[in-house]
Each structure stands twice: as structure tokens, then as C-alpha cells.
XYZ file of C-alpha atoms in Angstrom:
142
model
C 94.141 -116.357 -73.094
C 94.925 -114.574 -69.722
C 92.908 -114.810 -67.104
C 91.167 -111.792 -66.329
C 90.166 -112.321 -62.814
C 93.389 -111.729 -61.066
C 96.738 -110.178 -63.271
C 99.763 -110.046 -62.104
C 102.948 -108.008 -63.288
C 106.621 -109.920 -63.791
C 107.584 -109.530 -60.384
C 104.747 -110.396 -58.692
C 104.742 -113.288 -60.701
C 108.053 -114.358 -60.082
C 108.161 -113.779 -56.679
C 105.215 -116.124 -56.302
C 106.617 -118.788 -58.088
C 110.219 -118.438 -56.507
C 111.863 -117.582 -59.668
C 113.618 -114.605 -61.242
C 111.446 -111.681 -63.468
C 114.374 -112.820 -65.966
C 113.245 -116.535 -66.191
C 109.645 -115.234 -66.893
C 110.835 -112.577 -69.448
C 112.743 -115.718 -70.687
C 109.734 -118.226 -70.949
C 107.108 -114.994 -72.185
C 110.004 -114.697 -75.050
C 110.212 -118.907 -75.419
C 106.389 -118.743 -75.903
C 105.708 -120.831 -72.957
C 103.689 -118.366 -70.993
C 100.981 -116.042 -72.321
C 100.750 -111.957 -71.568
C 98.775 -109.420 -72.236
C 100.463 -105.538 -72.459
C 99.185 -103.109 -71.064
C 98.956 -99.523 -72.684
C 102.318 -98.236 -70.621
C 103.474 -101.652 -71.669
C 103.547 -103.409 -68.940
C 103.291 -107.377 -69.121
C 100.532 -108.515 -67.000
C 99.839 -112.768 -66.270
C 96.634 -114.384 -65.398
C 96.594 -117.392 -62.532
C 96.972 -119.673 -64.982
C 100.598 -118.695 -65.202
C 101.585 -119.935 -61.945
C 100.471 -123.260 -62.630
C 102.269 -123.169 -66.350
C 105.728 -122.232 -64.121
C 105.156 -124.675 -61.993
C 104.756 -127.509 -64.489
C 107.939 -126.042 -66.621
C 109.844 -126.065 -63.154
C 108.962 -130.125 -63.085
C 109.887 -130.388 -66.876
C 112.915 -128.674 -65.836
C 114.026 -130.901 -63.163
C 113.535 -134.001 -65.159
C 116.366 -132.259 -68.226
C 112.997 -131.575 -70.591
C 114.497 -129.691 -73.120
C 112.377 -126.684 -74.518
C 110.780 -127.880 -77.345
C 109.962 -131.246 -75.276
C 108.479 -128.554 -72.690
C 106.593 -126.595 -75.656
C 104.585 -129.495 -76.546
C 103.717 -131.213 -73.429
C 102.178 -127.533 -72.535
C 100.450 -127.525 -75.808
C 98.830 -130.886 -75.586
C 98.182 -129.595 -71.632
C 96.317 -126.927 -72.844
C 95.103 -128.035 -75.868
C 91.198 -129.467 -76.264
C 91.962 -131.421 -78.832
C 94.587 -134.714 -78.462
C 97.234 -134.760 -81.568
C 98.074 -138.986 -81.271
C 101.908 -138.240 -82.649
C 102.674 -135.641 -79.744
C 101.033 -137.969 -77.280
C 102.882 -141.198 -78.645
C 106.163 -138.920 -78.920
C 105.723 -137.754 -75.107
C 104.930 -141.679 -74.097
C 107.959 -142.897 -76.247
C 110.464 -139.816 -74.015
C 108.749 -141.065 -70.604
C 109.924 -144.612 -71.520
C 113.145 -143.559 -72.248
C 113.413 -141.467 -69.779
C 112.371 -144.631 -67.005
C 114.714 -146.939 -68.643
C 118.198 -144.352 -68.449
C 116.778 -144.138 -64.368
C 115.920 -147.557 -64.184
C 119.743 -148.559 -65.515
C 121.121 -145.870 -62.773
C 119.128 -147.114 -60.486
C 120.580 -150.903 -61.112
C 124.353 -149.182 -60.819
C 123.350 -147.573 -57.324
C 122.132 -150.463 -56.113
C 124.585 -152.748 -56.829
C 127.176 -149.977 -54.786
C 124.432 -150.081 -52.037
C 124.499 -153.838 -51.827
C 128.368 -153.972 -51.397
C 128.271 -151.219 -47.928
C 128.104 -152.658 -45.097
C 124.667 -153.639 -43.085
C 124.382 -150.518 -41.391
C 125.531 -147.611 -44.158
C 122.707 -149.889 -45.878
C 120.210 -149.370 -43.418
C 120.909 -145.670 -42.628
C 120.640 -145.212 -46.696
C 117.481 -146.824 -46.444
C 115.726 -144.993 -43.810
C 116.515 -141.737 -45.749
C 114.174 -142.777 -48.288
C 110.289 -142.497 -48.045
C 107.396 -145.168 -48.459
C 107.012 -143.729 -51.999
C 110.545 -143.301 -52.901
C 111.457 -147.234 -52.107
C 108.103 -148.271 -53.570
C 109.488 -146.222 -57.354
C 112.517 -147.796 -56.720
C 111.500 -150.954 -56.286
C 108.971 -150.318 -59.240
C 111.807 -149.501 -61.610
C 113.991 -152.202 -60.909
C 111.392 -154.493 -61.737
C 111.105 -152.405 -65.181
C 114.184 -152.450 -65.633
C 115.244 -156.214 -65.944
């Protein structure tokens, strides 16, 4: 249900969330985000559709597919927990550590064999809480 204390049309919306009117057209059509029409027919977005771009942005960046995106938004928004889409969302996390935990193992192994210095300069590129995942999933990982 939009949110009726602030609406915003396709471009305002997009411009806000740094992405084209055609993505949002694209996700309205996908189902991922929620409009209401107005009697000219324009599409009109509560807040709450910033924050849903912004989280399918994230899903995005990590190669979510759709569906995978769908369902993490449903069981986002949803008031009641479903235990298969929660265990099948836990079960692509997992997966998702261990393929990044196994790169992770092949880039390091090509760090360790640079010299002391490329090392270092490598290493001061990264944040605290970059090194600290890292280090996190290489532990995971063997």
C-alpha cells in the first residue's frame, strides 16, 4: 500500500534514487514496487519506494536474480515469516559466502606471492571492516 504522506511521480523517484524512470517502469512492471494511478494516469510512489530501490540496488550488486529479489522483498514486507522462503534465502547466503570465500582463497594466494610492498600498498587500500570480512571468510572457508 502506498504511502500517502508524500507521492512521488517516476522521475522524481528515479532521480532520487539515482536510477533511470525506465528501471522503475521496469521494477513497477516486475512487481517489485507498488503504485497507485492517478486519474490522468499518472504512476505516483509512496516513501516506501525509495527504500524498496535501495534494497533491490543491494540485491542487485550481489547477482540476486529477480525471483531471488521477489521473495526476499516479500518476506521484508511481509508480517508473517513463511520458514521455506527464510531457509531458502539462508541456504543462497551460504552459498553465496562459500563461492566468495573460495575467491577470496584464490586472491590471496596471488597476494601472498607480490612482493612485501605491492602487499602492503594492497593492504592499506582496504578498510578495518573490509580486512576484518576477509579475514572472517577465510576462516569460513577452510
Amino acid at each position: 500500500m502506498i504511502d500517502l504522506g508524500v507521492l512521488l511521480k517516476i522521475g522524481e523517484l528515479a532521480e532520487v534514487c539515482h536510477v533511470s524512470k525506465r528501471t522503475v517502469d521496469y521494477y513497477t512492471k516486475m512487481g517489485l514496487l507498488q503504485c497507485e494511478r492517478s486519474e490522468t494516469n499518472y504512476r505516483f510512489y509512496g516513501e516506501d519506494a525509495i527504500d524498496d530501490i535501495k534494497f533491490i540496488e543491494q540485491c542487485k550488486e550481489m547477482q540476486m536474480t529477480l525471483s531471488q529479489i521477489q521473495q526476499r522483498l516479500t518476506v521484508k514486507k511481509s508480517s508473517q515469516v513463511d520458514s521455506e522462503m527464510i531457509h531458502s534465502q539462508v541456504k543462497q547466503v551460504i552459498d553465496k559466502m562459500e563461492y566468495l570465500g573460495a575467491e577470496l582463497k584464490d586472491i590471496h594466494e596471488s597476494v601472498e606471492k607480490l612482493d612485501e610492498e605491492t602487499q602492503t600498498k594492497i593492504k592499506k587500500n582496504l578498510s578495518p571492516q573490509t580486512v576484518a570480512l576477509i579475514q572472517s571468510l577465510l576462516l569460513y572457508s577452510t
